[in-house]
mmCIF file with all atom_site columns, C-alpha atoms in Angstrom:
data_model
loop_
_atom_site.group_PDB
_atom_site.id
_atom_site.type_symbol
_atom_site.label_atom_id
_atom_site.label_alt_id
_atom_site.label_comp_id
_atom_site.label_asym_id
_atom_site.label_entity_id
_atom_site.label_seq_id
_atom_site.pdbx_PDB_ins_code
_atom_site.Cartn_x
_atom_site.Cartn_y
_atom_site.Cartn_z
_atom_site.occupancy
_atom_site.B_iso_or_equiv
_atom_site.pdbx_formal_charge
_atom_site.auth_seq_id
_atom_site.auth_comp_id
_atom_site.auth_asym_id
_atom_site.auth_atom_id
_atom_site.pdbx_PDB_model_num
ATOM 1   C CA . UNK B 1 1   ? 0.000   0.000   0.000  1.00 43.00 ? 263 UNK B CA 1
ATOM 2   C CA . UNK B 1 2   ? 1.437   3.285   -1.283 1.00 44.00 ? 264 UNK B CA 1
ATOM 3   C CA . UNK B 1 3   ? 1.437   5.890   1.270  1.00 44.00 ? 265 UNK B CA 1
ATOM 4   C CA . UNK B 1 4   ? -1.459  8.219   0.958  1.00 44.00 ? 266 UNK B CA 1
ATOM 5   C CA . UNK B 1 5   ? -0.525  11.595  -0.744 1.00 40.00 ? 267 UNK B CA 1
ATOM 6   C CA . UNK B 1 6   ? -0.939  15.035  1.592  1.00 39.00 ? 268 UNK B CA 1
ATOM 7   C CA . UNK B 1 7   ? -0.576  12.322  4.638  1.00 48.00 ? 269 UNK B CA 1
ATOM 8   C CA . UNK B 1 8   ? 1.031   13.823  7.705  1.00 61.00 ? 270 UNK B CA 1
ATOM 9   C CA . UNK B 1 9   ? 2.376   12.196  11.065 1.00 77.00 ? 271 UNK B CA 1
ATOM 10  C CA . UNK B 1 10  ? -1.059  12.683  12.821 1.00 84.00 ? 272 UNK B CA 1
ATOM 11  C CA . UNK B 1 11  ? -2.683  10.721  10.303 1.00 89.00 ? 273 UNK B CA 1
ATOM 12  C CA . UNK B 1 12  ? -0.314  8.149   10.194 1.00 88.00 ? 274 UNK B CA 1
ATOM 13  C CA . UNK B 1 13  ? -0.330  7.541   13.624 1.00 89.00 ? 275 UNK B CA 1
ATOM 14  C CA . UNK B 1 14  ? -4.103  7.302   13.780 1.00 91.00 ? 276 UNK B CA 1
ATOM 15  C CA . UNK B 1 15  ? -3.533  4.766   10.857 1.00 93.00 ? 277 UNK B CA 1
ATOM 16  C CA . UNK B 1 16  ? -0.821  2.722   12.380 1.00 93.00 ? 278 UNK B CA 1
ATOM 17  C CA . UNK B 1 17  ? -3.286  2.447   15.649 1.00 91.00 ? 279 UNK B CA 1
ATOM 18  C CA . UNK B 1 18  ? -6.236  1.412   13.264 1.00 94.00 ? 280 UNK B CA 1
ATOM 19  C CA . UNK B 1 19  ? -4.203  -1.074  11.532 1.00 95.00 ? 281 UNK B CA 1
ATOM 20  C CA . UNK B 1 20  ? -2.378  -2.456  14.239 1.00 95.00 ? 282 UNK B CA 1
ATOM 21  C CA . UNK B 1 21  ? -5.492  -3.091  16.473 1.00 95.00 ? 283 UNK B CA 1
ATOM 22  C CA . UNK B 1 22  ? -6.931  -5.100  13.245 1.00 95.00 ? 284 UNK B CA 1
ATOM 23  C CA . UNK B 1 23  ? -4.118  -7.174  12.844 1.00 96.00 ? 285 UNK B CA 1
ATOM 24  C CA . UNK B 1 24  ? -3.473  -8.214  16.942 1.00 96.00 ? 286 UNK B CA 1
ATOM 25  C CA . UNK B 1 25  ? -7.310  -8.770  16.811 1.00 94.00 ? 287 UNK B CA 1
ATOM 26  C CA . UNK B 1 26  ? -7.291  -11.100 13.628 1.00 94.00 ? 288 UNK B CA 1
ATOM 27  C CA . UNK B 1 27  ? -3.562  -12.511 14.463 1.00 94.00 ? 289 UNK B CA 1
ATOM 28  C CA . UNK B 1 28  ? -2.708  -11.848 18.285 1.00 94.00 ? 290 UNK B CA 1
ATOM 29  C CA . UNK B 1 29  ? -0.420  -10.429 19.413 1.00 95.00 ? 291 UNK B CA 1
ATOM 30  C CA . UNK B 1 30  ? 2.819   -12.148 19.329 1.00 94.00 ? 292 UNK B CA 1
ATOM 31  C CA . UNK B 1 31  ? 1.298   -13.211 15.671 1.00 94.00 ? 293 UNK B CA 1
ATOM 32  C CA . UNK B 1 32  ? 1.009   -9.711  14.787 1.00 92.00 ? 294 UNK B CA 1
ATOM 33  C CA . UNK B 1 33  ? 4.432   -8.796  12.407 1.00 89.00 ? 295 UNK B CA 1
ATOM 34  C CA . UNK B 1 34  ? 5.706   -5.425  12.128 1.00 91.00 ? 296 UNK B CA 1
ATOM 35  C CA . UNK B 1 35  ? 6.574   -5.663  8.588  1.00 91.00 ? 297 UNK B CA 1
ATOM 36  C CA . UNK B 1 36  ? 3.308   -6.285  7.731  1.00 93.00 ? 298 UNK B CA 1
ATOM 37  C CA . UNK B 1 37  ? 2.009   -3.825  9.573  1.00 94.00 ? 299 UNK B CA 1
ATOM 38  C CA . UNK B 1 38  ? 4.291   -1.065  8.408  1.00 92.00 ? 300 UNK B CA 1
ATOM 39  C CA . UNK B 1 39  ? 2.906   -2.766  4.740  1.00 93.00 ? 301 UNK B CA 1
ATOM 40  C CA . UNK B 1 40  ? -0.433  -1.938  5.281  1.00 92.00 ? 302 UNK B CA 1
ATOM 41  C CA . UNK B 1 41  ? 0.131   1.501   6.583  1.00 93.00 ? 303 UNK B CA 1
ATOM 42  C CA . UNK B 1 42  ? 2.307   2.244   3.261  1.00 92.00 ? 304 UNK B CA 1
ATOM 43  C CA . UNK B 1 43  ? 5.804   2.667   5.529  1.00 91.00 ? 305 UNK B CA 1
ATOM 44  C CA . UNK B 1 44  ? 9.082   1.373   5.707  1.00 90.00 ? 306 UNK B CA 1
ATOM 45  C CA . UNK B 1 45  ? 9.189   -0.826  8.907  1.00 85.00 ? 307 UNK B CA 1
ATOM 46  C CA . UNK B 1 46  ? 11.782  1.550   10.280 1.00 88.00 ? 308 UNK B CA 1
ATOM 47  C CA . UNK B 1 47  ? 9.352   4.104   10.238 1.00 89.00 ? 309 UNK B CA 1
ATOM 48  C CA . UNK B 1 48  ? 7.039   2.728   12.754 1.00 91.00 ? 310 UNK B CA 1
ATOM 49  C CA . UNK B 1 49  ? 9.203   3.505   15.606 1.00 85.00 ? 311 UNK B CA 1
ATOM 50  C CA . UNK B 1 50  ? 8.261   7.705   14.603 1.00 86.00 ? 312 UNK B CA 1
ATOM 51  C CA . UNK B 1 51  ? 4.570   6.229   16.553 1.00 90.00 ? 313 UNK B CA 1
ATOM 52  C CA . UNK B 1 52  ? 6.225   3.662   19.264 1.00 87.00 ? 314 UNK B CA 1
ATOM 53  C CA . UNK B 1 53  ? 9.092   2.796   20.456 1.00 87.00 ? 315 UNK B CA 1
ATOM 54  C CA . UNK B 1 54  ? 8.292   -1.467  20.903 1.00 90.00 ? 316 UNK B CA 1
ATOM 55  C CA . UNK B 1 55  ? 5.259   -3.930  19.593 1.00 93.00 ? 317 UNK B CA 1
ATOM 56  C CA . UNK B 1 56  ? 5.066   -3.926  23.354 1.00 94.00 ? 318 UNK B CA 1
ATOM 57  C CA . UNK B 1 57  ? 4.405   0.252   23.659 1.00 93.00 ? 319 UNK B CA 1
ATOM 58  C CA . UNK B 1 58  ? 1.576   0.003   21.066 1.00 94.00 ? 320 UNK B CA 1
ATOM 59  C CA . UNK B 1 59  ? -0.203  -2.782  22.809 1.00 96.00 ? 321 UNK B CA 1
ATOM 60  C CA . UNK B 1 60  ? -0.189  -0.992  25.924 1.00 97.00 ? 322 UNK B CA 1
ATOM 61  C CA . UNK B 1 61  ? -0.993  2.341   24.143 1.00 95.00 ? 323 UNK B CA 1
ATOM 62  C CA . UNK B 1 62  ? -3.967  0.532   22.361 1.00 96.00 ? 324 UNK B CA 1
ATOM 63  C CA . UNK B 1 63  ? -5.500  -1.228  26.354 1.00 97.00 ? 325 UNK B CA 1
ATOM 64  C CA . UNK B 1 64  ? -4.494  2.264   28.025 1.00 97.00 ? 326 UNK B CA 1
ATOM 65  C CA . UNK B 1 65  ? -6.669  4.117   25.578 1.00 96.00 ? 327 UNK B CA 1
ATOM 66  C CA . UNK B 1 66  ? -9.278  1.483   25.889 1.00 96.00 ? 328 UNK B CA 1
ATOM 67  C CA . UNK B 1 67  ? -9.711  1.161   29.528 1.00 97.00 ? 329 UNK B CA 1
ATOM 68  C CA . UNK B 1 68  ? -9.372  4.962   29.837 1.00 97.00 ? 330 UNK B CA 1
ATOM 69  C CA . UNK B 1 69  ? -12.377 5.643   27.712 1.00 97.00 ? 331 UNK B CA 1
ATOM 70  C CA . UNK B 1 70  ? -14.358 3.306   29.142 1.00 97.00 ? 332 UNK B CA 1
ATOM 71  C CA . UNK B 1 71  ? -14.010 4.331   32.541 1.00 98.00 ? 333 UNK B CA 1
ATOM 72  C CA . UNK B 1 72  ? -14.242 8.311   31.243 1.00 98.00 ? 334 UNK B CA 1
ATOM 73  C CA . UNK B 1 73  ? -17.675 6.832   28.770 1.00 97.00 ? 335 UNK B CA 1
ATOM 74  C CA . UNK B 1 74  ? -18.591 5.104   32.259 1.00 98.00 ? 336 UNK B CA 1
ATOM 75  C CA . UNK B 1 75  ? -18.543 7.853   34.640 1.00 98.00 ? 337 UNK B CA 1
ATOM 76  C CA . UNK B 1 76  ? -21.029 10.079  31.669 1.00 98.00 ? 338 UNK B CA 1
ATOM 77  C CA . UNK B 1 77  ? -23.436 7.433   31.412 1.00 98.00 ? 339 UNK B CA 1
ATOM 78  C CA . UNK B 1 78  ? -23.510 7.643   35.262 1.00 98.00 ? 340 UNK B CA 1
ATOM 79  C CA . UNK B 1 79  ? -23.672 11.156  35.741 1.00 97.00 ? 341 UNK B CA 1
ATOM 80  C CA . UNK B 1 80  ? -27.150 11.836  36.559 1.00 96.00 ? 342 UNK B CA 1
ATOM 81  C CA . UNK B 1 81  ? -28.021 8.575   37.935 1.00 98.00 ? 343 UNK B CA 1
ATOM 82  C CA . UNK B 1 82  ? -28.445 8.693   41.616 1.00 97.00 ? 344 UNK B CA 1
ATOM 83  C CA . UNK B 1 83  ? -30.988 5.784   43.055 1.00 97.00 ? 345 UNK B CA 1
ATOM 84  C CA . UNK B 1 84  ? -28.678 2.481   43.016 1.00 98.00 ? 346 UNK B CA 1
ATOM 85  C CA . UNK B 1 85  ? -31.680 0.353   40.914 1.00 97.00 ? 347 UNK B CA 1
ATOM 86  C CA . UNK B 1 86  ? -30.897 3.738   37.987 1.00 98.00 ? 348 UNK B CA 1
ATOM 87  C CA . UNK B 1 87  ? -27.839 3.872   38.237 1.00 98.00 ? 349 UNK B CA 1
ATOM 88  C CA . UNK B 1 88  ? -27.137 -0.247  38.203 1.00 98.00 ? 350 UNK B CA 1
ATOM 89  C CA . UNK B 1 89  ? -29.521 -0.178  35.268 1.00 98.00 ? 351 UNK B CA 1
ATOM 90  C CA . UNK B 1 90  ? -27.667 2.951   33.654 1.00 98.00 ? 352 UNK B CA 1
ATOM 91  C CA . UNK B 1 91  ? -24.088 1.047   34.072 1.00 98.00 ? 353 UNK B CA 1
ATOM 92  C CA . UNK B 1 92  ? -25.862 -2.141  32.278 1.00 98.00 ? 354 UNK B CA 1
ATOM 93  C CA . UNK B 1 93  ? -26.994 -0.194  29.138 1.00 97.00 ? 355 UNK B CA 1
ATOM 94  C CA . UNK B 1 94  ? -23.796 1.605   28.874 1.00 98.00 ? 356 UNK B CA 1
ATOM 95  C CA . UNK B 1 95  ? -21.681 -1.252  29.559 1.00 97.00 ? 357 UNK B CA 1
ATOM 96  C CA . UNK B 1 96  ? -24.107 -3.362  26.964 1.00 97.00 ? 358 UNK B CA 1
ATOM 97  C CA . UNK B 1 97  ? -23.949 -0.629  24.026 1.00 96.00 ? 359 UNK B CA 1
ATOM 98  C CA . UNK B 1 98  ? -20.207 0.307   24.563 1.00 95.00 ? 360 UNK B CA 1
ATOM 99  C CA . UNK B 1 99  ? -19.118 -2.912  23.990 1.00 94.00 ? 361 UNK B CA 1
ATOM 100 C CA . UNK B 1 100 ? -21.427 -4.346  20.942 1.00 92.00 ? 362 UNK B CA 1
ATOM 101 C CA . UNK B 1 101 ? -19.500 -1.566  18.972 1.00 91.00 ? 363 UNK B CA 1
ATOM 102 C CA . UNK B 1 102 ? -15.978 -2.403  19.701 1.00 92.00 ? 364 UNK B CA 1
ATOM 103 C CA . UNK B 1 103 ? -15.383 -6.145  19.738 1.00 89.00 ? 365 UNK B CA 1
ATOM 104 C CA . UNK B 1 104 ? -12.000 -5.709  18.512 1.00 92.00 ? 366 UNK B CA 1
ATOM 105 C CA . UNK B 1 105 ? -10.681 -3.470  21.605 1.00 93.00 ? 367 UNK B CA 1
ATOM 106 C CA . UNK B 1 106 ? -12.821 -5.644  24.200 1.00 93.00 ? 368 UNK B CA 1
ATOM 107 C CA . UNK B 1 107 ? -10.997 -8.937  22.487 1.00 92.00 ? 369 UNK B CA 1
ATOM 108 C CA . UNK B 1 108 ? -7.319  -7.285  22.346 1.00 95.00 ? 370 UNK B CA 1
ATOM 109 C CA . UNK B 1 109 ? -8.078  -5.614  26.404 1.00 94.00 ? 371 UNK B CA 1
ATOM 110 C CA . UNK B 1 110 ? -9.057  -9.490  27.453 1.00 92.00 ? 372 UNK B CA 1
ATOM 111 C CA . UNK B 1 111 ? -7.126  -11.492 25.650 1.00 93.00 ? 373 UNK B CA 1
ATOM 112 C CA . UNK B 1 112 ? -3.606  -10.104 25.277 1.00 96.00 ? 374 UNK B CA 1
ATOM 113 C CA . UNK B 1 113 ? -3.862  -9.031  29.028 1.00 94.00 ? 375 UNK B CA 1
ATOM 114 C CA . UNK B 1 114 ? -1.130  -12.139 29.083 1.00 95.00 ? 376 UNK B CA 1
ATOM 115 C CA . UNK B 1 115 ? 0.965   -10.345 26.571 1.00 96.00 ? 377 UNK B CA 1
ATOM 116 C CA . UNK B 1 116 ? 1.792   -7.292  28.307 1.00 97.00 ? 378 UNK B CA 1
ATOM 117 C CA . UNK B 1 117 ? 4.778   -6.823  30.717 1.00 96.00 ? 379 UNK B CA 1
ATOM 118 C CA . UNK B 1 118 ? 4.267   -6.972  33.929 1.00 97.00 ? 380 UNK B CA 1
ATOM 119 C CA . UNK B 1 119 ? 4.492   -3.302  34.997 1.00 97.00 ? 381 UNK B CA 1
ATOM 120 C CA . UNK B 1 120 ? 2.088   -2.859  31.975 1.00 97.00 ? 382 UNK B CA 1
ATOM 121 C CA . UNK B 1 121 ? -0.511  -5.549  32.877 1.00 97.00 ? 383 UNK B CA 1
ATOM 122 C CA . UNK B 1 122 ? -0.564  -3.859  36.263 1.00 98.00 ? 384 UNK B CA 1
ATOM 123 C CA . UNK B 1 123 ? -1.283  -0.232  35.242 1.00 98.00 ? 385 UNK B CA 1
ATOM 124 C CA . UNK B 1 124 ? -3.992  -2.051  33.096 1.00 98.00 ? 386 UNK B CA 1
ATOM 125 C CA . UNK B 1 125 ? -4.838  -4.059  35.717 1.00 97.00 ? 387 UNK B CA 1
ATOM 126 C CA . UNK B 1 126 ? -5.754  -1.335  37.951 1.00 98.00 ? 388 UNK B CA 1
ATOM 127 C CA . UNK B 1 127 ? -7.585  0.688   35.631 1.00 98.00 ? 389 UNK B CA 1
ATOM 128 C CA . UNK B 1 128 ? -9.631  -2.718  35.593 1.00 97.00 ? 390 UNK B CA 1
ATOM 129 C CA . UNK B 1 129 ? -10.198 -2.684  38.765 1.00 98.00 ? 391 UNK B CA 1
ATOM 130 C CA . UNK B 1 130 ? -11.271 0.493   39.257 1.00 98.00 ? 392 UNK B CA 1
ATOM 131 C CA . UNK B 1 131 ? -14.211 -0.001  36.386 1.00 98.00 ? 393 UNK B CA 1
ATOM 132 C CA . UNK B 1 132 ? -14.625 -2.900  38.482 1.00 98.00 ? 394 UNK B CA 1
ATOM 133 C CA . UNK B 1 133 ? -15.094 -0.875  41.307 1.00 98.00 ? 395 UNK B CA 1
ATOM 134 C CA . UNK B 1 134 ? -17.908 1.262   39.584 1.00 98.00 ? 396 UNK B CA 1
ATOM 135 C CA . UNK B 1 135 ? -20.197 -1.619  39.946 1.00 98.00 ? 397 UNK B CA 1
ATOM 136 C CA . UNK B 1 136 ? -19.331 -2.766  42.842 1.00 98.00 ? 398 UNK B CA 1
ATOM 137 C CA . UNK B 1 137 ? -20.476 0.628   44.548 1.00 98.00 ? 399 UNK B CA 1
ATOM 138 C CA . UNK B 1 138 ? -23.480 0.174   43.034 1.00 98.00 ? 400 UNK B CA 1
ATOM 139 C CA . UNK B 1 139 ? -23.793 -3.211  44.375 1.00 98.00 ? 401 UNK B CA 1
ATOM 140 C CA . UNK B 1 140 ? -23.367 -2.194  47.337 1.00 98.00 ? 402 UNK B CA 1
ATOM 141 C CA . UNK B 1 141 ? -25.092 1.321   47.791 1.00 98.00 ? 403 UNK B CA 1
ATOM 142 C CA . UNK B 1 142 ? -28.492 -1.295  46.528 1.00 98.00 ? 404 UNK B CA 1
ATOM 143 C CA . UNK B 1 143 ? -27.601 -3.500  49.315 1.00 97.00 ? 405 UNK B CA 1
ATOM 144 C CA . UNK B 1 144 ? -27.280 -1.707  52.460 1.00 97.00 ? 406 UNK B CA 1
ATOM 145 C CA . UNK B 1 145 ? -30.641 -0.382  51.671 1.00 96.00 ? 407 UNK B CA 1
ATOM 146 C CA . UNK B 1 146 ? -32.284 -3.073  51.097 1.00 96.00 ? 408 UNK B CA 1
ATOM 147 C CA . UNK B 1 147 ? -33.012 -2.471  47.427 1.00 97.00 ? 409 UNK B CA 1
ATOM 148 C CA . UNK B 1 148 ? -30.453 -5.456  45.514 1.00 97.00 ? 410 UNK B CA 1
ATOM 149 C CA . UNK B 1 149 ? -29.985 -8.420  47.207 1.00 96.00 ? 411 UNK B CA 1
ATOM 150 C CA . UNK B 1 150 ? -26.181 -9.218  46.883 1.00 97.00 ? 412 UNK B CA 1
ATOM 151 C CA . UNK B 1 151 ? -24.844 -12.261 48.612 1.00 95.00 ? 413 UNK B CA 1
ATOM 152 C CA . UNK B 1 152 ? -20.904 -10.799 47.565 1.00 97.00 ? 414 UNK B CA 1
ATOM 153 C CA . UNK B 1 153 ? -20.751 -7.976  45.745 1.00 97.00 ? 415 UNK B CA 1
ATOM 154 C CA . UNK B 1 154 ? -17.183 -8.204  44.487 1.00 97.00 ? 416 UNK B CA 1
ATOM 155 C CA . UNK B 1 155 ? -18.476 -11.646 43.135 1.00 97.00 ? 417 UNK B CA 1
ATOM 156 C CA . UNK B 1 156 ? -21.645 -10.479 41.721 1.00 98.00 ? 418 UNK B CA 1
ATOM 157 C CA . UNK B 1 157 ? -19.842 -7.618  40.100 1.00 98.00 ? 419 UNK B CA 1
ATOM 158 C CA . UNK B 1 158 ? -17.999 -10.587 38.320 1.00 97.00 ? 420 UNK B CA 1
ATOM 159 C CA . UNK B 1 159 ? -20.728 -12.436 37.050 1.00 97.00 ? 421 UNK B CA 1
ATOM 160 C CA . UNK B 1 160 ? -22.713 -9.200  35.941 1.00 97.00 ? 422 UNK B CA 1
ATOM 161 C CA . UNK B 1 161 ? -19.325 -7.621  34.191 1.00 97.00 ? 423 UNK B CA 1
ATOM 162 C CA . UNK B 1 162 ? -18.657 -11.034 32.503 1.00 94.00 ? 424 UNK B CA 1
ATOM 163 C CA . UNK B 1 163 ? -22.391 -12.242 31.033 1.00 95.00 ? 425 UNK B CA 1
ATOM 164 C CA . UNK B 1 164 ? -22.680 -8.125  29.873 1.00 96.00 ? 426 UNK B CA 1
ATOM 165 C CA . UNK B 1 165 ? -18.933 -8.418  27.930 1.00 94.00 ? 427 UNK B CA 1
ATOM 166 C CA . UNK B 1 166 ? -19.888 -11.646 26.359 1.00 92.00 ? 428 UNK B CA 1
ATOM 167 C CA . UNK B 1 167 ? -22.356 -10.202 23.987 1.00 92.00 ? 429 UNK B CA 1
ATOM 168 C CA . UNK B 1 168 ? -18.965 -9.132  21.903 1.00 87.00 ? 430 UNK B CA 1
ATOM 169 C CA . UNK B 1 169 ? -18.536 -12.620 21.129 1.00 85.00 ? 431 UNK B CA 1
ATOM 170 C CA . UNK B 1 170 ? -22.154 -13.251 18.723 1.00 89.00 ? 432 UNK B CA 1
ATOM 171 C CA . UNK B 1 171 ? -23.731 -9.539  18.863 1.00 87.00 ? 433 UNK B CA 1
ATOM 172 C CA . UNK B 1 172 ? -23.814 -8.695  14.799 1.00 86.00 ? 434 UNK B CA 1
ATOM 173 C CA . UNK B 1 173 ? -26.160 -5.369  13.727 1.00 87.00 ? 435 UNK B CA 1
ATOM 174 C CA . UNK B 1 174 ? -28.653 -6.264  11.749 1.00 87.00 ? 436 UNK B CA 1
ATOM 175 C CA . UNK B 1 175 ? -29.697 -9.881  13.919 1.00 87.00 ? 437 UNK B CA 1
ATOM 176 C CA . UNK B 1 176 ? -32.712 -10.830 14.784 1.00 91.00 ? 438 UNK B CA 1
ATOM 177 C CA . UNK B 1 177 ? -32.864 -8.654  17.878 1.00 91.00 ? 439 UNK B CA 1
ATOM 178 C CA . UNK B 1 178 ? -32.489 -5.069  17.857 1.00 91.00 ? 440 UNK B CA 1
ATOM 179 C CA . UNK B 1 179 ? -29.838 -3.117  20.141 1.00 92.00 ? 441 UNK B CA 1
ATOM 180 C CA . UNK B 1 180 ? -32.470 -1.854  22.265 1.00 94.00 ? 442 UNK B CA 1
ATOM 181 C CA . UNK B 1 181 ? -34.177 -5.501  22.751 1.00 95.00 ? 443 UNK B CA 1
ATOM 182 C CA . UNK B 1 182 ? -30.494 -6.665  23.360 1.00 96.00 ? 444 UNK B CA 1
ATOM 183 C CA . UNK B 1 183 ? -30.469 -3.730  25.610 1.00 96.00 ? 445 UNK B CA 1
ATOM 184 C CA . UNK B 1 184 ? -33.507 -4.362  27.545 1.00 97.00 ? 446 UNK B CA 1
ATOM 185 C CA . UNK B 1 185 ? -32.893 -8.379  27.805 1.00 97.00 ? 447 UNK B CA 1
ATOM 186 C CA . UNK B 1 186 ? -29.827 -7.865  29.314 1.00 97.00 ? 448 UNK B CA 1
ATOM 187 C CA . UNK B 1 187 ? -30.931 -5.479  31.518 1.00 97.00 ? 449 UNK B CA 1
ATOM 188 C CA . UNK B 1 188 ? -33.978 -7.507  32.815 1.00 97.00 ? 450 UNK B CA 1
ATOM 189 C CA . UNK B 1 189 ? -31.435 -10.055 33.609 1.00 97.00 ? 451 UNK B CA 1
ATOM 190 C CA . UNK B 1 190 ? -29.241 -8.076  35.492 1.00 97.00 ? 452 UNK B CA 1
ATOM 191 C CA . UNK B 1 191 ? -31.799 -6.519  37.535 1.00 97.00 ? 453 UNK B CA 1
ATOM 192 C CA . UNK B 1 192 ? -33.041 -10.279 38.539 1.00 96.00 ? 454 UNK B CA 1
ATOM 193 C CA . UNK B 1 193 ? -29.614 -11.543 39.191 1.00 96.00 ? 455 UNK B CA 1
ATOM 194 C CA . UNK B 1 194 ? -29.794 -9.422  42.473 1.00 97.00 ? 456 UNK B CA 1
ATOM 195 C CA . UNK B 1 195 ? -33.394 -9.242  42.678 1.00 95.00 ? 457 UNK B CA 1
ATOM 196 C CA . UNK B 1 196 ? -34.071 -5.863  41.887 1.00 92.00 ? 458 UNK B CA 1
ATOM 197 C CA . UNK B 1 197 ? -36.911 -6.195  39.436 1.00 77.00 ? 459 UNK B CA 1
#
């Protein structure tokens, strides 16, 4: 691929990103080669390092980015919401919607958790946690007055995260259910699962 004319480093950046997450996603990680990569973007491989300085750098940049958004998207879909049954029903819609649009990111931020380093996994890792954490509160807040029932909430906040992610895995537009339906299922689910209906 010929690079594209009028192109500047901004764009090329964004385009290295774009490609790179496509490749980890359809390769993995350690899969994922640099020459092809730099191929695709329409640069010589030596030009990469102008956007990172390892492979290991751009993974990190690309679950960094990730888990930063989603706890930034998060905290907006939140705002507002003050009643734990709202705002445990807010976090489920958000959670639901953010991730049937970006099952590439989700995949890469779950699965190549393994490849990172270990002061990188940890920094992701606790940017996890505190998303994590987001629902736990909830839990909680529902609990203590009486409005969830929540035998653990650190487990519960598990199970809910997990059974909202794995919609990534078979969620296509254009299916049988809508978004919203998707939405609203889900939701109903959640709300029973600590038997808040």
């Amino acid at each position: 691929m010929a690079r594209t004319t009028g192109s500047n480093g901004e764009k090329t950046a964004a385009l290295v990103r774009e490609v790179g997450i496509r490749l980890i996603w359809e390769h993995g990680f350690e899969a994922m080669s640099l020459r092809r990569l730099a191929a695709e973007v329409g640069i010589q491989p030596g030009s990469l390092y102008n956007h990172f300085e390892t492979k290991q750098a751009l993974l990190f940049d690309i679950v960094r980015d990730h888990m930063e958004t989603l706890l930034a998207a998060c905290d907006a879909a939140l705002s507002g919401h003050e009643a734990p049954r709202d705002r445990l029903i807010a976090f489920a819609g958000f959670h639901l919607r953010y991730h049937m649009t970006r099952r590439m990111l989700v995949y890469i931020a779950n699965s190549e958790l393994r490849s990172l380093d270990p002061d990188n996994r940890a920094a992701i890792v606790a940017l996890r946690k505190r998303y994590e954490q987001k629902l736990t509160d909830i839990l909680v807040a529902g609990a203590e007055r009486g409005l969830f029932r929540v035998a653990d909430a650190r487990v519960t906040t598990f199970v809910i995260i997990w059974m909202l992610t794995g919609i990534c895995e078979w969620y296509r537009p254009g299916g049988r259910m809508s978004e919203d339906e998707l939405v609203a299922l889900h939701t109903d689910m959640v709300l029973g699962a600590v038997d808040a209906r």
